[in-house]
Backbone as JSON Lines, residues from 0, in Angstrom:
{"i":0,"aa":"M","n":[97.62,-28.29,-22.39],"ca":[97.16,-27.36,-21.38],"c":[98.32,-26.93,-20.49]}
{"i":1,"aa":"L","n":[99.09,-27.88,-20.06],"ca":[100.18,-27.56,-19.14],"c":[101.26,-26.73,-19.8]}
{"i":2,"aa":"T","n":[101.46,-26.89,-21.1],"ca":[102.47,-26.09,-21.77],"c":[101.95,-24.7,-22.06]}
{"i":3,"aa":"A","n":[100.66,-24.5,-22.05],"ca":[100.07,-23.2,-22.35],"c":[99.96,-22.3,-21.13]}
{"i":4,"aa":"V","n":[100.25,-22.81,-19.94],"ca":[100.09,-22.01,-18.73],"c":[100.94,-20.74,-18.78]}
{"i":5,"aa":"G","n":[102.09,-20.8,-19.42],"ca":[102.96,-19.64,-19.48],"c":[102.57,-18.64,-20.55]}
{"i":6,"aa":"S","n":[101.64,-18.95,-21.42],"ca":[101.25,-18.08,-22.52],"c":[99.8,-17.65,-22.37]}
{"i":7,"aa":"R","n":[99.59,-16.38,-22.15],"ca":[98.23,-15.87,-21.93],"c":[97.33,-16.07,-23.15]}
{"i":8,"aa":"E","n":[97.89,-15.94,-24.34],"ca":[97.09,-16.08,-25.56],"c":[96.47,-17.46,-25.67]}
{"i":9,"aa":"T","n":[97.24,-18.5,-25.36],"ca":[96.7,-19.85,-25.49],"c":[95.95,-20.29,-24.24]}
{"i":10,"aa":"T","n":[96.3,-19.74,-23.09],"ca":[95.65,-20.14,-21.85],"c":[94.16,-19.83,-21.88]}
{"i":11,"aa":"N","n":[93.8,-18.64,-22.33],"ca":[92.39,-18.25,-22.35],"c":[91.56,-19.17,-23.25]}
{"i":12,"aa":"L","n":[92.14,-19.65,-24.33],"ca":[91.39,-20.48,-25.25],"c":[91.16,-21.89,-24.74]}
{"i":13,"aa":"W","n":[92.2,-22.54,-24.18],"ca":[91.99,-23.92,-23.73],"c":[91.21,-24.0,-22.45]}
{"i":14,"aa":"C","n":[91.08,-22.89,-21.73],"ca":[90.3,-22.91,-20.49],"c":[88.84,-23.27,-20.73]}
{"i":15,"aa":"L","n":[88.37,-23.09,-21.94],"ca":[86.99,-23.44,-22.26],"c":[86.74,-24.94,-22.14]}
{"i":16,"aa":"R","n":[87.79,-25.74,-22.28],"ca":[87.63,-27.19,-22.18],"c":[87.33,-27.63,-20.76]}
{"i":17,"aa":"L","n":[87.83,-26.92,-19.77],"ca":[87.64,-27.33,-18.38],"c":[86.17,-27.27,-17.95]}
{"i":18,"aa":"P","n":[85.46,-26.16,-18.15],"ca":[84.04,-26.17,-17.76],"c":[83.21,-27.1,-18.64]}
{"i":19,"aa":"A","n":[83.57,-27.25,-19.9],"ca":[82.84,-28.19,-20.76],"c":[83.0,-29.62,-20.25]}
{"i":20,"aa":"G","n":[84.2,-29.98,-19.88],"ca":[84.43,-31.31,-19.32],"c":[83.75,-31.49,-17.98]}
{"i":21,"aa":"A","n":[83.74,-30.45,-17.16],"ca":[83.05,-30.52,-15.86],"c":[81.56,-30.72,-16.06]}
{"i":22,"aa":"A","n":[81.0,-30.06,-17.06],"ca":[79.57,-30.24,-17.34],"c":[79.27,-31.68,-17.78]}
{"i":23,"aa":"L","n":[80.15,-32.25,-18.59],"ca":[79.98,-33.65,-18.98],"c":[80.1,-34.58,-17.78]}
{"i":24,"aa":"G","n":[81.0,-34.26,-16.87],"ca":[81.12,-35.05,-15.64],"c":[79.85,-35.0,-14.81]}
{"i":25,"aa":"M","n":[79.21,-33.83,-14.76],"ca":[77.96,-33.7,-14.0],"c":[76.84,-34.5,-14.65]}
{"i":26,"aa":"V","n":[76.8,-34.5,-15.96],"ca":[75.79,-35.31,-16.67],"c":[75.98,-36.77,-16.31]}
{"i":27,"aa":"A","n":[77.22,-37.23,-16.31],"ca":[77.49,-38.63,-15.95],"c":[77.1,-38.91,-14.5]}
{"i":28,"aa":"L","n":[77.42,-38.0,-13.59],"ca":[77.15,-38.22,-12.17],"c":[75.65,-38.28,-11.9]}
{"i":29,"aa":"I","n":[74.88,-37.36,-12.46],"ca":[73.44,-37.37,-12.16],"c":[72.7,-38.42,-12.96]}
{"i":30,"aa":"S","n":[73.38,-39.02,-13.94],"ca":[72.76,-40.12,-14.7],"c":[72.9,-41.46,-14.0]}
{"i":31,"aa":"L","n":[73.78,-41.54,-13.0],"ca":[73.98,-42.79,-12.26],"c":[72.75,-43.12,-11.42]}
{"i":32,"aa":"D","n":[72.7,-44.34,-10.95],"ca":[71.67,-44.75,-10.01],"c":[71.77,-43.86,-8.76]}
{"i":33,"aa":"D","n":[70.63,-43.53,-8.17],"ca":[70.6,-42.6,-7.05],"c":[71.23,-43.12,-5.76]}
{"i":34,"aa":"T","n":[71.66,-44.36,-5.72],"ca":[72.21,-44.9,-4.47],"c":[73.5,-44.22,-4.05]}
{"i":35,"aa":"W","n":[74.25,-43.61,-4.97],"ca":[75.48,-42.91,-4.6],"c":[75.19,-41.69,-3.74]}
{"i":36,"aa":"A","n":[73.99,-41.15,-3.84],"ca":[73.66,-39.9,-3.17],"c":[73.33,-40.07,-1.69]}
{"i":37,"aa":"H","n":[73.18,-41.28,-1.24],"ca":[72.8,-41.5,0.16],"c":[73.78,-42.49,0.8]}
{"i":38,"aa":"P","n":[75.01,-42.02,1.07],"ca":[76.0,-42.93,1.64],"c":[75.68,-43.28,3.09]}
{"i":39,"aa":"D","n":[76.12,-44.46,3.51],"ca":[75.9,-44.88,4.89],"c":[76.81,-44.15,5.87]}
{"i":40,"aa":"T","n":[77.97,-43.76,5.41],"ca":[78.92,-43.04,6.28],"c":[79.4,-41.8,5.56]}
{"i":41,"aa":"W","n":[80.0,-40.91,6.3],"ca":[80.5,-39.67,5.71],"c":[81.8,-39.9,4.95]}
{"i":42,"aa":"T","n":[82.46,-41.03,5.13],"ca":[83.76,-41.23,4.51],"c":[83.68,-41.51,3.01]}
{"i":43,"aa":"W","n":[82.56,-42.04,2.54],"ca":[82.48,-42.41,1.13],"c":[82.72,-41.22,0.2]}
{"i":44,"aa":"P","n":[82.03,-40.09,0.35],"ca":[82.29,-38.98,-0.57],"c":[83.71,-38.42,-0.44]}
{"i":45,"aa":"V","n":[84.25,-38.42,0.76],"ca":[85.59,-37.88,0.97],"c":[86.63,-38.77,0.3]}
{"i":46,"aa":"V","n":[86.55,-40.07,0.5],"ca":[87.49,-41.01,-0.1],"c":[87.37,-40.99,-1.62]}
{"i":47,"aa":"A","n":[86.14,-40.98,-2.12],"ca":[85.94,-40.93,-3.57],"c":[86.52,-39.66,-4.16]}
{"i":48,"aa":"S","n":[86.35,-38.54,-3.48],"ca":[86.91,-37.27,-3.97],"c":[88.42,-37.32,-4.03]}
{"i":49,"aa":"V","n":[89.05,-37.84,-2.99],"ca":[90.51,-37.93,-2.96],"c":[91.03,-38.84,-4.07]}
{"i":50,"aa":"V","n":[90.38,-39.97,-4.27],"ca":[90.82,-40.91,-5.3],"c":[90.68,-40.28,-6.69]}
{"i":51,"aa":"V","n":[89.54,-39.65,-6.95],"ca":[89.31,-39.05,-8.27],"c":[90.29,-37.9,-8.51]}
{"i":52,"aa":"L","n":[90.54,-37.08,-7.49],"ca":[91.51,-35.99,-7.63],"c":[92.92,-36.52,-7.86]}
{"i":53,"aa":"A","n":[93.28,-37.62,-7.2],"ca":[94.6,-38.21,-7.4],"c":[94.76,-38.73,-8.82]}
{"i":54,"aa":"V","n":[93.72,-39.34,-9.36],"ca":[93.78,-39.84,-10.74],"c":[93.94,-38.67,-11.71]}
{"i":55,"aa":"A","n":[93.18,-37.61,-11.51],"ca":[93.29,-36.44,-12.39],"c":[94.67,-35.8,-12.29]}
{"i":56,"aa":"G","n":[95.18,-35.66,-11.08],"ca":[96.51,-35.09,-10.89],"c":[97.6,-35.96,-11.49]}
{"i":57,"aa":"G","n":[97.46,-37.26,-11.34],"ca":[98.42,-38.18,-11.94],"c":[98.43,-38.09,-13.45]}
{"i":58,"aa":"Y","n":[97.25,-37.99,-14.04],"ca":[97.17,-37.86,-15.49],"c":[97.8,-36.54,-15.95]}
{"i":59,"aa":"L","n":[97.52,-35.46,-15.25],"ca":[98.12,-34.17,-15.6],"c":[99.65,-34.23,-15.52]}
{"i":60,"aa":"T","n":[100.16,-34.91,-14.51],"ca":[101.61,-35.04,-14.36],"c":[102.2,-35.83,-15.52]}
{"i":61,"aa":"L","n":[101.6,-36.95,-15.87],"ca":[102.09,-37.74,-16.99],"c":[102.01,-36.97,-18.29]}
{"i":62,"aa":"E","n":[100.93,-36.24,-18.47],"ca":[100.74,-35.44,-19.68],"c":[101.82,-34.35,-19.79]}
{"i":63,"aa":"A","n":[102.11,-33.7,-18.67],"ca":[103.13,-32.65,-18.67],"c":[104.51,-33.23,-18.97]}
{"i":64,"aa":"Q","n":[104.82,-34.36,-18.37],"ca":[106.11,-35.0,-18.64],"c":[106.21,-35.42,-20.11]}
{"i":65,"aa":"G","n":[105.12,-35.88,-20.67],"ca":[105.09,-36.26,-22.07],"c":[105.29,-35.09,-23.0]}
{"i":66,"aa":"H","n":[105.0,-33.89,-22.54],"ca":[105.18,-32.68,-23.35],"c":[106.5,-31.98,-23.04]}
{"i":67,"aa":"G","n":[107.36,-32.66,-22.3],"ca":[108.69,-32.13,-22.07],"c":[108.83,-31.1,-20.98]}
{"i":68,"aa":"V","n":[107.85,-30.97,-20.1],"ca":[107.97,-30.04,-18.99],"c":[109.0,-30.61,-18.02]}
{"i":69,"aa":"P","n":[110.02,-29.83,-17.68],"ca":[111.05,-30.35,-16.77],"c":[110.46,-30.67,-15.39]}
{"i":70,"aa":"G","n":[111.04,-31.66,-14.74],"ca":[110.53,-32.09,-13.43],"c":[110.78,-31.08,-12.33]}
{"i":71,"aa":"G","n":[110.46,-31.47,-11.13],"ca":[110.69,-30.62,-9.96],"c":[109.63,-29.55,-9.8]}
{"i":72,"aa":"R","n":[110.08,-28.35,-9.45],"ca":[109.16,-27.25,-9.15],"c":[108.34,-26.81,-10.35]}
{"i":73,"aa":"I","n":[108.96,-26.81,-11.52],"ca":[108.24,-26.37,-12.72],"c":[107.1,-27.32,-13.02]}
{"i":74,"aa":"L","n":[107.37,-28.6,-12.99],"ca":[106.34,-29.6,-13.23],"c":[105.23,-29.5,-12.18]}
{"i":75,"aa":"A","n":[105.61,-29.47,-10.92],"ca":[104.62,-29.4,-9.84],"c":[103.81,-28.11,-9.93]}
{"i":76,"aa":"G","n":[104.47,-27.01,-10.26],"ca":[103.77,-25.73,-10.37],"c":[102.74,-25.73,-11.49]}
{"i":77,"aa":"R","n":[103.11,-26.28,-12.63],"ca":[102.15,-26.32,-13.75],"c":[100.99,-27.25,-13.46]}
{"i":78,"aa":"V","n":[101.29,-28.4,-12.88],"ca":[100.21,-29.34,-12.56],"c":[99.26,-28.71,-11.54]}
{"i":79,"aa":"L","n":[99.81,-28.09,-10.52],"ca":[98.96,-27.45,-9.5],"c":[98.17,-26.29,-10.08]}
{"i":80,"aa":"A","n":[98.77,-25.53,-10.99],"ca":[98.05,-24.41,-11.6],"c":[96.87,-24.9,-12.43]}
{"i":81,"aa":"V","n":[97.09,-25.91,-13.24],"ca":[96.01,-26.43,-14.08],"c":[94.96,-27.12,-13.23]}
{"i":82,"aa":"A","n":[95.39,-27.91,-12.25],"ca":[94.44,-28.59,-11.38],"c":[93.63,-27.58,-10.57]}
{"i":83,"aa":"G","n":[94.27,-26.54,-10.08],"ca":[93.55,-25.5,-9.33],"c":[92.54,-24.77,-10.19]}
{"i":84,"aa":"L","n":[92.94,-24.4,-11.39],"ca":[92.02,-23.73,-12.31],"c":[90.87,-24.65,-12.7]}
{"i":85,"aa":"G","n":[91.2,-25.9,-12.99],"ca":[90.16,-26.87,-13.34],"c":[89.21,-27.12,-12.19]}
{"i":86,"aa":"L","n":[89.75,-27.2,-10.97],"ca":[88.89,-27.41,-9.8],"c":[87.99,-26.21,-9.55]}
{"i":87,"aa":"A","n":[88.51,-25.01,-9.78],"ca":[87.68,-23.81,-9.62],"c":[86.51,-23.83,-10.61]}
{"i":88,"aa":"H","n":[86.78,-24.2,-11.85],"ca":[85.71,-24.33,-12.84],"c":[84.73,-25.42,-12.42]}
{"i":89,"aa":"A","n":[85.27,-26.54,-11.98],"ca":[84.43,-27.68,-11.62],"c":[83.54,-27.38,-10.42]}
{"i":90,"aa":"V","n":[84.05,-26.62,-9.44],"ca":[83.23,-26.25,-8.28],"c":[82.06,-25.37,-8.74]}
{"i":91,"aa":"G","n":[82.34,-24.43,-9.62],"ca":[81.27,-23.56,-10.13],"c":[80.21,-24.34,-10.89]}
{"i":92,"aa":"V","n":[80.65,-25.22,-11.77],"ca":[79.7,-26.03,-12.55],"c":[78.93,-26.96,-11.62]}
{"i":93,"aa":"A","n":[79.62,-27.6,-10.68],"ca":[78.95,-28.52,-9.75],"c":[77.92,-27.79,-8.89]}
{"i":94,"aa":"A","n":[78.26,-26.61,-8.42],"ca":[77.32,-25.84,-7.59],"c":[76.07,-25.5,-8.39]}
{"i":95,"aa":"L","n":[76.23,-25.08,-9.63],"ca":[75.06,-24.77,-10.47],"c":[74.21,-26.01,-10.73]}
{"i":96,"aa":"V","n":[74.88,-27.12,-11.02],"ca":[74.15,-28.35,-11.32],"c":[73.4,-28.85,-10.08]}
{"i":97,"aa":"L","n":[74.1,-28.89,-8.93],"ca":[73.45,-29.4,-7.72],"c":[72.32,-28.49,-7.25]}
{"i":98,"aa":"A","n":[72.46,-27.19,-7.43],"ca":[71.45,-26.25,-6.93],"c":[70.29,-26.05,-7.9]}
{"i":99,"aa":"A","n":[70.55,-26.07,-9.19],"ca":[69.49,-25.73,-10.15],"c":[69.06,-26.88,-11.06]}
{"i":100,"aa":"V","n":[70.0,-27.64,-11.56],"ca":[69.67,-28.66,-12.54],"c":[69.09,-29.91,-11.88]}
{"i":101,"aa":"V","n":[69.73,-30.38,-10.82],"ca":[69.27,-31.62,-10.18],"c":[67.83,-31.5,-9.69]}
{"i":102,"aa":"P","n":[67.43,-30.44,-8.99],"ca":[66.02,-30.36,-8.56],"c":[65.04,-30.32,-9.73]}
{"i":103,"aa":"A","n":[65.43,-29.72,-10.84],"ca":[64.54,-29.63,-11.99],"c":[64.47,-30.92,-12.79]}
{"i":104,"aa":"V","n":[65.58,-31.63,-12.87],"ca":[65.65,-32.82,-13.72],"c":[65.36,-34.11,-12.96]}
{"i":105,"aa":"T","n":[65.93,-34.25,-11.79],"ca":[65.75,-35.47,-11.0],"c":[65.37,-35.11,-9.56]}
{"i":106,"aa":"P","n":[64.1,-34.82,-9.31],"ca":[63.67,-34.43,-7.97],"c":[63.95,-35.5,-6.91]}
{"i":107,"aa":"D","n":[63.89,-36.78,-7.27],"ca":[64.18,-37.84,-6.31],"c":[65.63,-37.76,-5.84]}
{"i":108,"aa":"L","n":[66.55,-37.5,-6.76],"ca":[67.95,-37.34,-6.4],"c":[68.14,-36.11,-5.51]}
{"i":109,"aa":"A","n":[67.47,-35.03,-5.82],"ca":[67.57,-33.82,-5.0],"c":[67.08,-34.09,-3.58]}
{"i":110,"aa":"H","n":[66.01,-34.87,-3.46],"ca":[65.49,-35.2,-2.13],"c":[66.5,-36.05,-1.35]}
{"i":111,"aa":"K","n":[67.14,-37.0,-2.02],"ca":[68.15,-37.82,-1.35],"c":[69.36,-37.0,-0.94]}
{"i":112,"aa":"L","n":[69.75,-36.05,-1.78],"ca":[70.92,-35.22,-1.47],"c":[70.68,-34.32,-0.27]}
{"i":113,"aa":"A","n":[69.43,-33.93,-0.05],"ca":[69.11,-33.02,1.06],"c":[68.46,-33.72,2.23]}
{"i":114,"aa":"G","n":[68.15,-34.97,2.09],"ca":[67.42,-35.7,3.12],"c":[68.26,-36.06,4.33]}
{"i":115,"aa":"P","n":[67.6,-36.66,5.31],"ca":[68.33,-37.07,6.53],"c":[69.34,-38.17,6.21]}
{"i":116,"aa":"G","n":[70.49,-38.09,6.84],"ca":[71.54,-39.08,6.64],"c":[72.4,-38.84,5.42]}
{"i":117,"aa":"A","n":[72.09,-37.8,4.65],"ca":[72.89,-37.51,3.46],"c":[74.22,-36.86,3.86]}
{"i":118,"aa":"A","n":[75.16,-36.91,2.98],"ca":[76.44,-36.25,3.21],"c":[76.23,-34.75,3.3]}
{"i":119,"aa":"S","n":[77.17,-34.06,3.9],"ca":[77.05,-32.6,4.02],"c":[77.14,-31.96,2.64]}
{"i":120,"aa":"P","n":[76.59,-30.76,2.5],"ca":[76.68,-30.08,1.2],"c":[78.12,-29.87,0.73]}
{"i":121,"aa":"A","n":[79.03,-29.61,1.65],"ca":[80.43,-29.42,1.27],"c":[81.02,-30.72,0.71]}
{"i":122,"aa":"E","n":[80.69,-31.85,1.32],"ca":[81.19,-33.14,0.83],"c":[80.6,-33.46,-0.54]}
{"i":123,"aa":"L","n":[79.32,-33.19,-0.72],"ca":[78.7,-33.46,-2.01],"c":[79.26,-32.54,-3.1]}
{"i":124,"aa":"L","n":[79.48,-31.28,-2.75],"ca":[80.05,-30.35,-3.71],"c":[81.47,-30.78,-4.1]}
{"i":125,"aa":"M","n":[82.24,-31.22,-3.12],"ca":[83.6,-31.66,-3.41],"c":[83.6,-32.92,-4.27]}
{"i":126,"aa":"L","n":[82.7,-33.85,-3.99],"ca":[82.61,-35.06,-4.81],"c":[82.23,-34.7,-6.24]}
{"i":127,"aa":"A","n":[81.21,-33.86,-6.39],"ca":[80.77,-33.47,-7.73],"c":[81.87,-32.7,-8.46]}
{"i":128,"aa":"A","n":[82.56,-31.8,-7.76],"ca":[83.64,-31.04,-8.38],"c":[84.8,-31.95,-8.77]}
{"i":129,"aa":"S","n":[85.09,-32.95,-7.96],"ca":[86.16,-33.9,-8.28],"c":[85.83,-34.67,-9.55]}
{"i":130,"aa":"V","n":[84.6,-35.11,-9.66],"ca":[84.17,-35.82,-10.87],"c":[84.26,-34.88,-12.07]}
{"i":131,"aa":"G","n":[83.85,-33.62,-11.88],"ca":[83.93,-32.66,-12.97],"c":[85.36,-32.39,-13.41]}
{"i":132,"aa":"L","n":[86.28,-32.25,-12.44],"ca":[87.68,-32.03,-12.79],"c":[88.24,-33.24,-13.54]}
{"i":133,"aa":"A","n":[87.97,-34.42,-13.03],"ca":[88.47,-35.63,-13.7],"c":[87.92,-35.74,-15.11]}
{"i":134,"aa":"A","n":[86.65,-35.4,-15.28],"ca":[86.07,-35.44,-16.63],"c":[86.75,-34.42,-17.53]}
{"i":135,"aa":"G","n":[86.99,-33.22,-17.01],"ca":[87.65,-32.19,-17.81],"c":[89.06,-32.59,-18.22]}
{"i":136,"aa":"V","n":[89.74,-33.32,-17.37],"ca":[91.11,-33.74,-17.66],"c":[91.13,-34.98,-18.55]}
{"i":137,"aa":"L","n":[90.31,-35.96,-18.23],"ca":[90.39,-37.24,-18.92],"c":[89.6,-37.31,-20.22]}
{"i":138,"aa":"L","n":[88.64,-36.42,-20.41],"ca":[87.84,-36.47,-21.64],"c":[88.5,-35.79,-22.82]}
{"i":139,"aa":"Q","n":[89.78,-35.52,-22.71],"ca":[90.51,-34.88,-23.8],"c":[90.48,-35.71,-25.07]}
{"i":140,"aa":"I","n":[90.19,-36.98,-24.96],"ca":[90.12,-37.86,-26.13],"c":[88.99,-37.42,-27.06]}
{"i":141,"aa":"L","n":[87.92,-36.87,-26.49],"ca":[86.78,-36.45,-27.3],"c":[87.09,-35.24,-28.17]}
{"i":142,"aa":"W","n":[88.09,-34.47,-27.79],"ca":[88.4,-33.27,-28.54],"c":[89.42,-33.58,-29.63]}
{"i":143,"aa":"D","n":[88.97,-34.25,-30.66],"ca":[89.74,-34.49,-31.86],"c":[91.05,-35.22,-31.59]}
{"i":144,"aa":"D","n":[91.04,-36.14,-30.62],"ca":[92.21,-36.96,-30.28],"c":[93.46,-36.14,-29.99]}
{"i":145,"aa":"R","n":[93.28,-34.97,-29.46],"ca":[94.42,-34.15,-29.07],"c":[94.47,-34.09,-27.56]}
{"i":146,"aa":"P","n":[95.66,-34.03,-27.0],"ca":[95.74,-33.95,-25.54],"c":[95.19,-32.63,-25.04]}
{"i":147,"aa":"V","n":[94.87,-32.6,-23.79],"ca":[94.31,-31.42,-23.17],"c":[95.29,-30.24,-23.26]}
{"i":148,"aa":"T","n":[96.57,-30.53,-23.49],"ca":[97.58,-29.48,-23.59],"c":[97.62,-28.85,-24.97]}
{"i":149,"aa":"Y","n":[96.9,-29.39,-25.92],"ca":[96.93,-28.86,-27.28],"c":[96.19,-27.54,-27.35]}
{"i":150,"aa":"P","n":[96.84,-26.45,-27.75],"ca":[96.15,-25.16,-27.78],"c":[95.09,-25.12,-28.88]}
{"i":151,"aa":"L","n":[93.96,-24.55,-28.56],"ca":[92.86,-24.48,-29.51],"c":[93.18,-23.61,-30.71]}
{"i":152,"aa":"T","n":[94.16,-22.73,-30.6],"ca":[94.5,-21.85,-31.71],"c":[95.09,-22.61,-32.89]}
{"i":153,"aa":"H","n":[95.52,-23.85,-32.69],"ca":[96.1,-24.62,-33.78],"c":[95.1,-25.55,-34.45]}
{"i":154,"aa":"L","n":[93.86,-25.49,-34.05],"ca":[92.86,-26.34,-34.69],"c":[92.56,-25.82,-36.09]}
{"i":155,"aa":"P","n":[92.35,-26.72,-37.03],"ca":[92.21,-26.29,-38.43],"c":[90.92,-25.5,-38.72]}
{"i":156,"aa":"W","n":[89.89,-25.62,-37.92],"ca":[88.63,-24.94,-38.23],"c":[88.63,-23.47,-37.85]}
{"i":157,"aa":"R","n":[89.68,-23.01,-37.24],"ca":[89.71,-21.6,-36.85],"c":[91.13,-21.06,-36.99]}
{"i":158,"aa":"G","n":[91.28,-20.02,-37.76],"ca":[92.59,-19.43,-37.94],"c":[92.83,-18.31,-36.94]}
{"i":159,"aa":"R","n":[94.06,-17.94,-36.81],"ca":[94.43,-16.84,-35.91],"c":[94.11,-15.5,-36.55]}
{"i":160,"aa":"A","n":[93.62,-14.59,-35.75],"ca":[93.4,-13.23,-36.25],"c":[94.74,-12.52,-36.36]}
{"i":161,"aa":"R","n":[94.93,-11.8,-37.39],"ca":[96.22,-11.1,-37.58],"c":[96.04,-9.63,-37.42]}
């Protein structure tokens, strides 16, 4: 993924992995016990979001270094570009899931998320988006054991149009 940022042809194709991973992250999050949705303090969702984002960013950095991206500004720029794009996808997926899917699938969870003492909607959205981004970055193992940086155009089941 990080090596494809400079190439428009490959960037558009691998971007499909980010929302797919974010959707898998949302499935995992809403499948958990409902106790996560009603924190005692406001700090829990914020701290969890920061930790999950740091793990995703760290993995992206290691992945970029493993693919030979030079350090410094180039490395930081690519990691920030991919993380920003992934977070944008994850926020969109999380907003849809929290607004439409959760009330339809788990009404008890929706009640806890909106009830008294719950975290603010912005904190919940950030937590859900962080989980979605981390899933999009870390679930690359599911995609045919190729890193997230592997362009989809090289997969054997689909050839390039000439």
